[in-house]
C-alpha positions as a Markdown table, in Angstrom:
| # | Residue | x | y | z |
|---|---|---|---|---|
| 1 | Met | 29.2 | 4.6 | 8.7 |
| 2 | Ala | 26.8 | 7.6 | 8.9 |
| 3 | Glu | 23.3 | 7.2 | 7.3 |
| 4 | Pro | 22.7 | 9.2 | 4.3 |
| 5 | Asp | 20.2 | 12.1 | 4.4 |
| 6 | Pro | 16.8 | 11.1 | 3.5 |
| 7 | Thr | 15.5 | 11.9 | 0.0 |
| 8 | Ile | 12.0 | 12.8 | -0.8 |
| 9 | Phe | 10.9 | 12.0 | -4.5 |
| 10 | Val | 7.9 | 14.1 | -5.9 |
| 11 | Val | 6.0 | 12.9 | -9.0 |
| 12 | Asp | 3.5 | 15.2 | -10.5 |
| 13 | Asp | 2.8 | 16.2 | -13.9 |
| 14 | Asp | 1.9 | 19.8 | -12.8 |
| 15 | Ala | 5.2 | 22.0 | -12.8 |
| 16 | Leu | 3.7 | 24.6 | -10.5 |
| 17 | Val | 2.8 | 21.9 | -7.9 |
| 18 | Arg | 6.4 | 20.2 | -8.2 |
| 19 | Arg | 8.0 | 23.7 | -7.5 |
| 20 | Ser | 5.7 | 24.3 | -4.5 |
| 21 | Met | 6.4 | 21.0 | -3.2 |
| 22 | Glu | 9.9 | 21.3 | -3.7 |
| 23 | Arg | 10.0 | 24.4 | -1.6 |
| 24 | Val | 8.0 | 23.1 | 1.2 |
| 25 | Ile | 10.0 | 19.9 | 1.5 |
| 26 | Arg | 13.3 | 21.9 | 1.5 |
| 27 | Ile | 12.1 | 24.0 | 4.2 |
| 28 | Gly | 11.4 | 21.0 | 6.0 |
| 29 | Gly | 15.0 | 20.0 | 5.9 |
| 30 | Phe | 14.9 | 17.3 | 3.3 |
| 31 | Lys | 16.7 | 16.7 | 0.0 |
| 32 | Val | 14.2 | 16.5 | -2.8 |
| 33 | Gln | 14.1 | 15.2 | -6.4 |
| 34 | Thr | 11.2 | 15.9 | -8.6 |
| 35 | Phe | 9.9 | 14.1 | -11.7 |
| 36 | Glu | 7.0 | 14.8 | -14.3 |
| 37 | Ser | 5.8 | 11.4 | -14.7 |
| 38 | Ala | 6.0 | 7.8 | -13.4 |
| 39 | Gln | 7.9 | 6.8 | -16.3 |
| 40 | Asp | 10.7 | 9.2 | -15.3 |
| 41 | Phe | 10.8 | 8.1 | -11.8 |
| 42 | Leu | 11.2 | 4.4 | -12.9 |
| 43 | Gly | 13.8 | 5.3 | -15.2 |
| 44 | Tyr | 15.7 | 7.1 | -12.3 |
| 45 | His | 18.4 | 5.1 | -10.4 |
| 46 | Arg | 18.3 | 6.1 | -6.8 |
| 47 | Ser | 21.1 | 5.6 | -4.4 |
| 48 | Glu | 20.8 | 3.6 | -0.9 |
| 49 | Gly | 19.1 | 5.6 | 2.0 |
| 50 | Pro | 16.0 | 6.5 | 3.4 |
| 51 | Ala | 13.5 | 7.9 | 1.2 |
| 52 | Cys | 9.7 | 8.2 | 0.4 |
| 53 | Leu | 7.6 | 9.2 | -2.7 |
| 54 | Val | 5.0 | 11.8 | -2.7 |
| 55 | Leu | 3.2 | 10.7 | -5.7 |
| 56 | Asp | 0.1 | 12.2 | -7.6 |
| 57 | Val | -2.7 | 10.0 | -8.5 |
| 58 | Gln | -3.7 | 11.1 | -11.8 |
| 59 | Leu | -0.7 | 11.3 | -14.0 |
| 60 | Pro | -0.5 | 11.0 | -17.9 |
| 61 | Gly | 0.4 | 7.4 | -18.8 |
| 62 | Leu | 1.1 | 5.4 | -16.0 |
| 63 | Ser | -1.0 | 6.5 | -13.1 |
| 64 | Gly | 0.0 | 6.9 | -9.4 |
| 65 | Leu | -1.9 | 3.8 | -8.3 |
| 66 | Asp | -0.3 | 1.9 | -11.4 |
| 67 | Leu | 3.2 | 3.2 | -10.3 |
| 68 | Gln | 2.6 | 1.8 | -6.7 |
| 69 | Arg | 1.6 | -1.8 | -8.0 |
| 70 | Glu | 4.8 | -1.6 | -10.4 |
| 71 | Leu | 6.8 | -0.7 | -7.5 |
| 72 | Ser | 5.4 | -3.4 | -5.1 |
| 73 | Gln | 5.7 | -6.1 | -7.9 |
| 74 | Ser | 9.6 | -5.4 | -8.2 |
| 75 | Gly | 10.0 | -5.5 | -4.6 |
| 76 | Asn | 10.7 | -1.8 | -4.2 |
| 77 | Gln | 9.4 | -0.9 | -0.8 |
| 78 | Ile | 9.6 | 2.9 | -0.6 |
| 79 | Pro | 6.8 | 4.2 | 1.4 |
| 80 | Ile | 4.3 | 6.4 | -0.7 |
| 81 | Ile | 2.3 | 9.4 | 0.2 |
| 82 | Phe | -0.4 | 10.0 | -2.3 |
| 83 | Leu | -1.5 | 13.5 | -3.3 |
| 84 | Thr | -4.7 | 14.1 | -5.3 |
| 85 | Gly | -7.2 | 16.7 | -6.2 |
| 86 | His | -9.7 | 14.1 | -7.4 |
| 87 | Gly | -9.4 | 11.5 | -4.6 |
| 88 | Asp | -12.4 | 9.4 | -3.4 |
| 89 | Ile | -13.0 | 7.1 | -0.8 |
| 90 | Pro | -12.6 | 3.6 | -2.8 |
| 91 | Met | -9.4 | 5.1 | -4.4 |
| 92 | Ser | -8.0 | 6.0 | -1.0 |
| 93 | Val | -8.7 | 2.4 | 0.4 |
| 94 | Arg | -7.2 | 0.9 | -2.5 |
| 95 | Ala | -3.9 | 2.9 | -2.1 |
| 96 | Met | -3.7 | 2.2 | 1.7 |
| 97 | Lys | -4.6 | -1.3 | 1.4 |
| 98 | Ala | -1.6 | -1.5 | -1.0 |
| 99 | Gly | 0.7 | 0.0 | 1.6 |
| 100 | Ala | 0.5 | 3.8 | 1.2 |
| 101 | Val | 1.5 | 5.9 | 4.2 |
| 102 | Glu | -1.1 | 8.5 | 3.7 |
| 103 | Phe | -3.7 | 9.7 | 1.0 |
| 104 | Leu | -3.9 | 13.5 | 1.0 |
| 105 | Thr | -6.0 | 15.8 | -0.9 |
| 106 | Lys | -4.7 | 18.9 | -2.4 |
| 107 | Pro | -4.1 | 21.6 | -1.6 |
| 108 | Val | -2.6 | 20.1 | 1.6 |
| 109 | Lys | -1.2 | 22.0 | 4.5 |
| 110 | Gln | 2.6 | 22.3 | 4.8 |
| 111 | Arg | 2.7 | 20.8 | 8.4 |
| 112 | Thr | 0.4 | 18.0 | 7.3 |
| 113 | Leu | 2.7 | 17.1 | 4.3 |
| 114 | Leu | 5.9 | 17.3 | 6.4 |
| 115 | Glu | 4.1 | 15.1 | 9.3 |
| 116 | Ala | 3.3 | 12.6 | 6.7 |
| 117 | Ile | 7.0 | 12.7 | 5.3 |
| 118 | Gln | 8.4 | 12.2 | 8.7 |
| 119 | Ala | 6.2 | 9.1 | 9.2 |
| 120 | Ala | 7.2 | 7.7 | 5.8 |
| 121 | Ile | 10.9 | 8.2 | 6.4 |
| 122 | Glu | 10.8 | 6.4 | 9.9 |
| 123 | Arg | 8.8 | 3.6 | 8.4 |
| 124 | Asn | 11.4 | 3.3 | 5.5 |
| 125 | Arg | 14.2 | 3.4 | 8.1 |
| 126 | Ala | 12.5 | 0.5 | 10.1 |
| 127 | Thr | 12.2 | -1.5 | 6.7 |
| 128 | Cys | 15.8 | -1.0 | 5.6 |
| 129 | Gln | 17.0 | -1.9 | 9.2 |
| 130 | Thr | 14.8 | -5.1 | 9.2 |
| 131 | Arg | 16.0 | -6.0 | 5.7 |
| 132 | Ala | 19.6 | -5.5 | 6.5 |
| 133 | Ala | 19.4 | -7.8 | 9.7 |
| 134 | Thr | 17.7 | -10.5 | 7.5 |
| 135 | Glu | 20.5 | -10.2 | 4.7 |
| 136 | Asp | 23.0 | -10.5 | 7.6 |
| 137 | Leu | 21.4 | -13.4 | 9.2 |
| 138 | Arg | 21.0 | -15.2 | 5.7 |
| 139 | Arg | 24.8 | -14.7 | 5.0 |
| 140 | Arg | 25.5 | -16.2 | 8.4 |
| 141 | Tyr | 23.4 | -19.2 | 7.6 |
| 142 | Asp | 25.0 | -19.6 | 4.2 |
| 143 | His | 28.4 | -20.2 | 5.9 |
| 144 | Leu | 27.0 | -23.3 | 7.6 |
| 145 | Thr | 27.9 | -26.6 | 6.1 |
| 146 | Pro | 24.9 | -28.8 | 4.5 |
| 147 | Arg | 25.1 | -31.1 | 7.7 |
| 148 | Glu | 25.1 | -28.4 | 10.1 |
| 149 | Arg | 21.9 | -26.9 | 8.5 |
| 150 | Glu | 20.4 | -30.4 | 8.8 |
| 151 | Val | 21.2 | -30.4 | 12.4 |
| 152 | Met | 20.1 | -26.8 | 13.1 |
| 153 | Ser | 16.6 | -27.7 | 11.3 |
| 154 | Leu | 16.3 | -30.3 | 14.0 |
| 155 | Val | 17.5 | -28.4 | 17.0 |
| 156 | Val | 15.2 | -25.4 | 16.5 |
| 157 | Ile | 12.2 | -27.9 | 16.7 |
| 158 | Gly | 13.2 | -28.8 | 20.3 |
| 159 | Leu | 14.9 | -32.1 | 19.6 |
| 160 | Leu | 17.6 | -33.0 | 22.1 |
| 161 | Asn | 21.2 | -34.0 | 20.9 |
| 162 | Lys | 20.5 | -37.8 | 21.3 |
| 163 | Gln | 17.4 | -37.6 | 19.3 |
| 164 | Val | 19.0 | -35.6 | 16.5 |
| 165 | Ala | 21.9 | -38.1 | 16.4 |
| 166 | Asp | 19.4 | -41.0 | 16.2 |
| 167 | Lys | 17.5 | -39.1 | 13.1 |
| 168 | Leu | 20.8 | -38.4 | 11.5 |
| 169 | Asn | 22.3 | -41.8 | 12.2 |
| 170 | Thr | 25.4 | -40.3 | 14.0 |
| 171 | Ala | 27.0 | -40.2 | 17.5 |
| 172 | Glu | 25.7 | -37.8 | 19.9 |
| 173 | Arg | 29.1 | -36.1 | 20.5 |
| 174 | Thr | 29.1 | -35.4 | 16.7 |
| 175 | Ile | 26.0 | -33.6 | 17.2 |
| 176 | Lys | 27.2 | -31.6 | 20.0 |
| 177 | Phe | 30.2 | -30.6 | 18.0 |
| 178 | His | 28.1 | -29.4 | 15.0 |
| 179 | Arg | 25.8 | -27.5 | 17.5 |
| 180 | Gly | 28.6 | -25.7 | 19.0 |
| 181 | His | 29.7 | -24.6 | 15.5 |
| 182 | Ile | 26.1 | -23.6 | 14.6 |
| 183 | Met | 25.7 | -21.3 | 17.6 |
| 184 | Arg | 29.1 | -19.6 | 17.0 |
| 185 | Lys | 28.6 | -19.0 | 13.1 |
| 186 | Met | 25.0 | -17.9 | 13.8 |
| 187 | Gly | 25.9 | -15.6 | 16.6 |
| 188 | Ala | 23.3 | -17.2 | 18.8 |
| 189 | Glu | 23.6 | -17.0 | 22.6 |
| 190 | Ser | 21.0 | -19.4 | 23.3 |
| 191 | Leu | 18.7 | -22.0 | 21.8 |
| 192 | Ala | 15.9 | -19.4 | 21.9 |
| 193 | Asp | 18.0 | -17.0 | 19.9 |
| 194 | Leu | 18.5 | -19.8 | 17.3 |
| 195 | Val | 14.9 | -20.6 | 17.1 |
| 196 | Arg | 14.0 | -16.9 | 16.5 |
| 197 | Met | 16.7 | -16.8 | 13.7 |
| 198 | Ala | 15.2 | -19.8 | 12.2 |
| 199 | Glu | 11.9 | -18.2 | 12.2 |
| 200 | Lys | 13.1 | -15.1 | 10.3 |
| 201 | Leu | 14.9 | -17.2 | 8.0 |
| 202 | Gly | 11.8 | -19.3 | 7.2 |
| 203 | Ile | 13.7 | -22.5 | 7.9 |
| 204 | Ser | 11.4 | -25.7 | 8.0 |
| 205 | Pro | 12.0 | -28.8 | 10.0 |
| 206 | Arg | 14.0 | -31.4 | 8.0 |
| 207 | Ala | 11.8 | -34.0 | 6.4 |
| 208 | Asp | 12.2 | -37.7 | 7.4 |
């Protein structure tokens, strides 16, 4: 399935700025959607696909920094490029520490804005790919039986089949059977693969 075209969202209470941003972004080859306020953006249901947010810091009501915080708390990882005519060093540091891609001062050059947007889109693509891979890994793990999960938690810390069998009070051949099923269900080609998968899933060793 082809990836949807990237969409750039612009939130700025100045209509002239919104129109100017829209024109520049369209020239850069991107789809664009503009909003007058942070509340308008929060109320918009966006479709899946690469995206970034070009966000004014000074907004009536919910500020740009407030919106950044709300998006972060809700788990929305859309990359943010801040634009402001009133920025200062502490404000930019705060925004960047919270994960902003860039903090630009108005008026911004067309090339500078488009380069920041391209960097944000690449970051979003990487984030989406990582999230999709983790979700796929979680689905595979969920298909393991409870016993297979027990065995996996012990195998990935380096225990041999005999040691796992002793801990679970079962036969070594039973552990070999479970281990083969785990490898197939998880799509692991080696123990090292399985260990990496366990790390990504945050699987802790089974407590005695």
